[in-house]
Short mmCIF file of C-alpha atoms in Angstrom, two decimals:
data_model
loop_
_atom_site.label_atom_id
_atom_site.label_comp_id
_atom_site.label_asym_id
_atom_site.label_seq_id
_atom_site.Cartn_x
_atom_site.Cartn_y
_atom_site.Cartn_z
CA MET Y 454 114.40 81.48 201.12
CA ALA Y 455 113.54 77.86 200.40
CA GLY Y 456 109.91 78.98 201.09
CA ASN Y 457 110.00 81.95 198.29
CA SER Y 458 108.86 80.51 194.81
CA SER Y 459 109.80 83.61 193.21
CA ARG Y 460 112.90 84.08 191.04
CA ARG Y 461 115.10 87.19 191.24
CA GLY Y 462 114.65 89.73 188.01
CA ALA Y 463 110.87 87.69 187.26
CA VAL Y 464 108.07 89.35 186.07
CA ARG Y 465 104.99 88.39 187.31
CA LYS Y 466 101.88 88.28 185.40
CA SER Y 467 98.74 89.02 186.78
CA GLY Y 468 95.23 88.36 185.31
CA THR Y 469 96.37 86.70 182.23
CA LYS Y 470 96.53 82.81 181.31
CA LYS Y 471 99.02 80.84 180.06
CA GLY Y 472 100.17 81.50 176.22
CA GLN Y 473 97.68 84.40 175.98
CA VAL Y 474 99.18 87.35 174.08
CA ALA Y 475 97.87 91.30 173.65
CA GLY Y 476 96.12 91.48 170.26
CA SER Y 477 96.95 93.55 167.47
CA GLY Y 478 93.88 95.47 167.50
CA GLY Y 479 93.06 94.38 163.84
CA GLN Y 480 95.78 96.15 162.59
CA ARG Y 481 97.52 93.33 161.15
CA ARG Y 482 94.72 91.70 159.55
CA ARG Y 483 93.84 95.09 157.74
CA GLY Y 484 97.79 95.05 156.61
CA LEU Y 485 97.12 91.96 154.90
CA GLU Y 486 93.70 92.83 153.00
CA GLY Y 487 94.05 93.99 149.59
CA ARG Y 488 93.83 97.64 148.63
CA GLY Y 489 92.32 97.17 145.20
CA ALA Y 490 93.95 97.82 141.73
CA THR Y 491 96.37 100.49 141.39
CA PRO Y 492 95.26 103.76 140.16
CA PRO Y 493 96.64 105.42 136.85
CA ALA Y 494 99.57 106.82 136.88
CA GLU Y 495 97.62 110.28 136.13
CA ALA Y 496 95.42 109.77 139.30
CA ARG Y 497 98.51 110.07 141.49
CA THR Y 498 99.38 113.62 141.99
CA LYS Y 499 102.84 113.11 142.40
CA HIS Y 500 103.69 110.61 139.75
CA PRO Y 501 105.15 112.55 136.69
CA ALA Y 502 102.75 111.12 134.15
CA ALA Y 503 100.20 113.15 136.21
CA LYS Y 504 102.38 116.32 136.17
CA ARG Y 505 102.68 115.74 132.54
CA ALA Y 506 98.82 115.17 132.09
CA ALA Y 507 98.32 118.34 133.97
CA LYS Y 508 100.65 120.38 132.02
CA ALA Y 509 99.44 119.14 128.49
CA SER Y 510 95.77 120.11 130.00
CA ARG Y 511 97.12 123.94 130.80
CA GLU Y 512 98.64 124.10 127.67
CA ALA Y 513 95.35 122.74 126.00
CA GLU Y 514 93.21 125.84 127.35
CA LYS Y 515 95.38 128.23 125.77
CA GLN Y 516 94.62 127.03 122.32
CA PRO Y 517 92.57 129.07 119.96
CA GLY Y 518 88.96 127.65 120.08
CA ARG Y 519 89.18 126.17 123.56
CA GLY Y 520 89.86 129.39 125.30
CA ARG Y 521 90.68 130.18 129.09
CA GLN Y 522 88.85 129.42 131.82
CA THR Y 523 87.23 132.90 132.66
CA ALA Y 524 83.90 134.38 133.66
CA GLY Y 525 81.08 132.97 131.81
CA ARG Y 526 83.10 130.08 130.39
CA LYS Y 527 82.71 126.57 131.91
CA VAL Y 528 83.55 122.85 131.04
CA LEU Y 529 80.07 120.97 130.91
CA ASP Y 530 81.65 117.63 129.92
CA GLY Y 531 83.87 115.12 131.51
CA PRO Y 532 86.82 113.54 129.88
CA GLU Y 533 86.55 111.01 126.95
CA THR Y 534 88.08 108.03 126.06
CA VAL Y 535 88.66 106.76 122.50
CA LEU Y 536 88.74 103.38 122.06
CA GLY Y 537 90.17 101.07 119.38
CA ARG Y 538 93.14 102.04 116.82
CA ASN Y 539 91.09 103.25 113.71
CA PRO Y 540 89.50 106.19 116.15
CA VAL Y 541 92.55 106.58 118.09
CA VAL Y 542 95.14 107.32 115.01
CA GLU Y 543 92.18 109.17 113.11
CA CYS Y 544 92.23 111.60 116.50
CA LEU Y 545 96.08 111.45 116.53
CA ARG Y 546 96.10 112.56 113.04
CA ALA Y 547 93.33 115.52 113.26
CA GLY Y 548 95.22 116.87 116.00
CA VAL Y 549 92.61 116.14 118.63
CA PRO Y 550 94.46 117.70 122.06
CA ALA Y 551 94.43 114.46 123.89
CA THR Y 552 96.43 114.13 127.17
CA ALA Y 553 96.78 110.49 127.28
CA LEU Y 554 97.70 107.26 125.42
CA TYR Y 555 96.95 104.22 126.92
CA VAL Y 556 98.61 101.16 125.75
CA ALA Y 557 97.58 97.44 127.13
CA VAL Y 558 100.71 95.44 127.97
CA GLY Y 559 101.52 92.78 125.71
CA THR Y 560 99.18 93.94 122.63
CA GLU Y 561 100.29 93.14 119.45
CA SER Y 562 101.93 95.76 117.28
CA ASP Y 563 100.58 97.08 114.01
CA ASP Y 564 100.85 99.97 111.69
CA ARG Y 565 98.09 102.13 113.28
CA LEU Y 566 99.61 101.20 116.86
CA LYS Y 567 103.24 102.12 115.98
CA GLU Y 568 101.74 105.57 114.11
CA SER Y 569 99.75 106.16 117.02
CA VAL Y 570 102.86 105.94 119.61
CA GLN Y 571 104.84 107.94 117.02
CA ARG Y 572 102.34 110.73 116.86
CA ALA Y 573 101.62 110.82 120.43
CA ALA Y 574 105.28 110.99 121.21
CA ASP Y 575 105.53 113.78 118.81
CA ALA Y 576 103.13 115.88 120.36
CA GLY Y 577 104.13 115.47 123.83
CA ILE Y 578 101.13 113.44 124.78
CA SER Y 579 101.79 110.84 127.77
CA ILE Y 580 102.37 107.03 126.60
CA LEU Y 581 100.92 104.76 129.47
CA GLU Y 582 101.54 101.04 129.50
CA VAL Y 583 98.63 99.31 131.61
CA PRO Y 584 97.27 96.20 132.31
CA ARG Y 585 94.81 95.06 129.82
CA THR Y 586 91.92 94.78 132.62
CA ASP Y 587 92.04 98.66 132.85
CA LEU Y 588 90.98 99.30 129.31
CA ASP Y 589 88.21 95.99 129.81
CA ARG Y 590 86.84 98.37 132.57
CA LEU Y 591 86.43 101.48 129.96
CA SER Y 592 85.19 99.17 127.13
CA ALA Y 593 81.53 97.86 127.91
CA ASN Y 594 82.42 95.26 125.07
CA GLY Y 595 85.95 94.70 125.29
CA LEU Y 596 86.46 96.02 121.95
CA HIS Y 597 89.49 98.35 122.98
CA GLN Y 598 91.93 96.64 120.61
CA GLY Y 599 94.62 97.43 123.35
CA ILE Y 600 94.78 101.02 122.66
CA ALA Y 601 92.72 104.21 124.44
CA LEU Y 602 93.25 107.80 124.03
CA GLN Y 603 92.32 110.15 126.98
CA VAL Y 604 90.48 113.56 125.55
CA PRO Y 605 89.90 116.14 128.28
CA PRO Y 606 86.52 117.93 128.13
CA TYR Y 607 86.06 120.90 125.62
CA ARG Y 608 86.36 124.42 126.60
CA TYR Y 609 83.10 126.13 125.38
CA ALA Y 610 83.34 130.34 124.66
CA HIS Y 611 80.94 132.63 125.75
CA PRO Y 612 78.41 133.65 123.02
CA ASP Y 613 79.37 137.06 123.16
CA ASP Y 614 83.21 136.42 122.79
CA LEU Y 615 82.27 135.54 118.91
CA LEU Y 616 81.11 138.81 118.46
CA ALA Y 617 84.01 140.54 120.00
CA GLU Y 618 86.47 138.28 118.17
CA ALA Y 619 85.00 139.22 115.00
CA ARG Y 620 84.98 143.07 115.81
CA LYS Y 621 88.32 143.04 117.03
CA HIS Y 622 89.62 142.21 113.70
CA GLN Y 623 87.22 144.79 112.10
CA GLU Y 624 85.14 142.29 110.52
CA ALA Y 625 81.39 141.67 109.96
CA PRO Y 626 80.86 139.11 111.71
CA LEU Y 627 79.78 135.67 110.31
CA LEU Y 628 78.50 133.50 112.70
CA VAL Y 629 76.57 130.24 112.53
CA ALA Y 630 74.06 128.51 115.36
CA LEU Y 631 73.15 124.76 115.20
CA ASP Y 632 69.40 124.23 116.48
CA ASN Y 633 68.29 120.31 116.55
CA ILE Y 634 71.49 119.06 115.46
CA THR Y 635 72.25 116.04 117.61
CA ASP Y 636 74.80 114.25 115.51
CA PRO Y 637 78.66 115.22 116.26
CA ARG Y 638 79.63 114.52 112.94
CA ASN Y 639 77.18 117.23 111.40
CA LEU Y 640 78.84 119.47 114.27
CA GLY Y 641 82.51 118.84 112.93
CA ALA Y 642 81.52 119.08 109.27
CA VAL Y 643 80.02 122.39 110.08
CA VAL Y 644 83.08 123.77 111.94
CA ARG Y 645 85.00 122.82 109.23
CA SER Y 646 83.08 124.76 106.43
CA VAL Y 647 82.77 127.73 108.77
CA ALA Y 648 86.66 127.52 109.02
CA ALA Y 649 87.01 127.28 105.76
CA PHE Y 650 84.62 130.26 104.55
CA GLY Y 651 85.93 132.78 107.11
CA GLY Y 652 83.48 132.24 109.72
CA HIS Y 653 83.80 133.29 113.23
CA GLY Y 654 82.57 130.94 115.46
CA VAL Y 655 79.69 128.46 116.02
CA VAL Y 656 77.50 128.49 118.88
CA ILE Y 657 75.33 125.49 120.05
CA PRO Y 658 72.68 124.75 122.72
CA GLU Y 659 73.55 123.40 126.11
CA ARG Y 660 70.67 120.92 125.90
CA ARG Y 661 69.44 118.23 123.08
CA SER Y 662 72.54 119.13 121.26
CA ALA Y 663 75.61 117.67 119.91
CA ALA Y 664 78.92 118.65 121.91
CA VAL Y 665 82.03 118.59 121.18
CA THR Y 666 83.50 114.95 121.21
CA ALA Y 667 85.96 113.24 119.75
CA VAL Y 668 84.30 112.40 117.00
CA ALA Y 669 83.27 116.14 116.18
CA TRP Y 670 86.90 116.89 116.69
CA ARG Y 671 88.11 114.30 113.87
CA THR Y 672 85.09 114.99 111.51
CA SER Y 673 86.21 118.81 111.62
CA ALA Y 674 89.77 117.82 110.65
CA GLY Y 675 91.37 120.01 113.17
CA ALA Y 676 89.11 123.21 112.69
CA ALA Y 677 87.50 122.70 116.11
CA ALA Y 678 90.92 124.16 117.49
CA ARG Y 679 91.42 127.27 115.56
CA LEU Y 680 87.15 128.01 115.64
CA PRO Y 681 86.02 129.09 119.06
CA ILE Y 682 82.84 127.36 119.83
CA ALA Y 683 80.31 128.70 122.14
CA ARG Y 684 77.40 126.82 124.22
CA ALA Y 685 74.10 129.00 124.68
CA THR Y 686 71.89 128.42 127.39
CA ASN Y 687 69.05 129.66 125.35
CA LEU Y 688 69.81 129.77 122.26
CA THR Y 689 66.67 131.63 121.10
CA ARG Y 690 67.90 134.19 123.94
CA THR Y 691 71.04 134.34 122.31
CA LEU Y 692 69.94 135.18 118.99
CA LYS Y 693 67.51 138.02 120.15
CA ASP Y 694 70.29 139.59 122.01
CA TRP Y 695 72.85 139.34 118.79
CA ALA Y 696 69.90 140.84 116.65
CA SER Y 697 69.49 143.85 119.65
CA LYS Y 698 73.45 144.40 118.44
CA GLY Y 699 72.86 144.65 114.53
CA VAL Y 700 73.18 141.13 113.63
CA GLN Y 701 70.91 139.84 110.89
CA VAL Y 702 69.50 136.36 112.06
CA VAL Y 703 68.98 134.29 109.31
CA GLY Y 704 67.67 130.60 109.04
CA LEU Y 705 68.08 127.63 106.75
CA ASP Y 706 64.76 126.03 105.40
CA ALA Y 707 63.77 124.15 102.22
CA GLY Y 708 60.59 126.49 102.26
CA GLY Y 709 62.10 129.42 102.89
CA ASP Y 710 60.72 133.04 101.84
CA THR Y 711 64.17 134.21 100.42
CA THR Y 712 66.61 132.17 98.06
CA LEU Y 713 70.24 132.40 98.34
CA ASP Y 714 70.59 134.21 94.88
CA ASP Y 715 68.91 137.38 96.44
CA PHE Y 716 70.44 137.25 99.47
CA ASP Y 717 73.07 140.18 100.10
CA GLY Y 718 74.96 138.92 103.43
CA SER Y 719 77.48 141.77 103.66
CA GLY Y 720 76.62 142.84 106.96
CA PRO Y 721 76.84 140.70 110.33
CA VAL Y 722 74.88 137.82 110.00
CA VAL Y 723 74.37 134.78 111.72
CA VAL Y 724 73.25 131.54 109.54
CA VAL Y 725 71.11 129.20 111.73
CA VAL Y 726 70.91 125.66 110.69
CA GLY Y 727 68.23 123.13 111.66
CA SER Y 728 68.69 119.36 111.24
CA GLU Y 729 67.40 117.26 108.16
CA GLY Y 730 64.39 115.96 110.00
CA LYS Y 731 63.21 118.72 112.64
CA GLY Y 732 64.36 121.77 110.76
CA LEU Y 733 63.99 124.82 113.21
CA SER Y 734 62.49 124.87 116.26
CA ARG Y 735 59.17 127.05 116.46
CA LEU Y 736 60.92 129.67 118.96
CA VAL Y 737 64.09 130.14 116.56
CA ARG Y 738 62.08 130.48 113.18
CA GLU Y 739 59.84 133.19 115.17
CA ASN Y 740 63.07 134.94 115.89
CA CYS Y 741 64.74 134.80 112.31
CA ASP Y 742 64.85 137.97 110.41
CA ALA Y 743 64.16 136.07 106.98
CA ILE Y 744 64.15 132.15 106.15
CA LEU Y 745 66.64 130.93 103.47
CA SER Y 746 66.30 128.60 101.18
CA ILE Y 747 68.83 127.03 98.41
CA PRO Y 748 67.73 126.63 94.99
CA MET Y 749 68.29 123.72 93.62
CA ALA Y 750 67.94 122.00 90.30
CA GLY Y 751 66.90 118.41 91.01
CA PRO Y 752 63.96 116.82 92.98
CA VAL Y 753 66.04 116.82 95.90
CA GLU Y 754 63.61 117.76 98.92
CA SER Y 755 66.03 119.16 101.18
CA LEU Y 756 70.16 118.93 102.03
CA ASN Y 757 72.02 117.26 104.82
CA ALA Y 758 72.81 120.25 107.72
CA SER Y 759 76.54 120.43 106.74
CA VAL Y 760 75.96 120.28 103.25
CA ALA Y 761 73.16 123.14 103.36
CA ALA Y 762 75.53 125.50 105.47
CA GLY Y 763 78.64 124.95 103.12
CA VAL Y 764 76.69 125.95 100.41
CA VAL Y 765 75.23 129.51 102.00
CA LEU Y 766 78.57 129.95 103.93
CA ALA Y 767 80.54 129.50 100.57
CA ASP Y 768 78.25 132.03 98.52
CA ILE Y 769 78.27 134.93 101.54
CA ALA Y 770 82.34 134.51 101.46
CA ARG Y 771 82.43 134.93 97.64
CA ARG Y 772 79.78 137.92 97.66
CA ARG Y 773 81.99 139.24 100.51
CA ARG Y 774 85.29 139.01 98.23
CA SER Y 775 83.74 140.57 95.53
#
């Protein structure tokens, strides 16, 4: 047995050098690599915050003026993030249907921050503490002041729904169409006036027009939650369709051939408002039944679009009441 160098029970290694071990196939190295920033709580489907946000979004769809996702309705804009303490607290005061309030860890508190958190809690909005770097990525210049509000995309109605809603209540439709209005504050102010004077809805073009952003929501003072707003693929075609259904199409222009004093407005009517600078586009103007002007005593050449719309709507509402 002395000539046999092997030991009983030993395992002979063939083709390997001393000290060499089998590799991990790179698994250990990949396991040590960073996986990037942790996604926000709302992006993790099983997280309670994501479930709360999804529930809030479903409930927001049922609000008047936002409508359900039915045939002909579509979401054309993505979620919006409002940054800064004043904009956030103003949105919450106006009832903007937010889904989440983000507060940076270590943010110094003040009255605006406290009010924002309290209003968000009262409204059932998810309140999430996030690293300050997360808000830095949302802001180009870092001026978020440690707070951000996420606003879901507005769900626009179909133009046909505006007429249907008015006729369902057996009322003569009173609608407003906006042409060349690109300032969301003007859009919000018009929506507020339409709601205040008994109008049934607002229609805007899909292109070259202000959208229902947080700024428009805030300017409308919450009226955007109560009044349906529709988006038309082609505004001229929509106006032609309404005219074929018995709606009088009236454009507003300082050089109009009919003054507000001589206008009846008791029947179905859509008031088309152009911008202060460009006015009505050529095709829209050609498809108006009448061009209406507002008599003015002073040397003012024209009124702001939202002011002009408010004046006309108030006069129509007065005539209808009498």
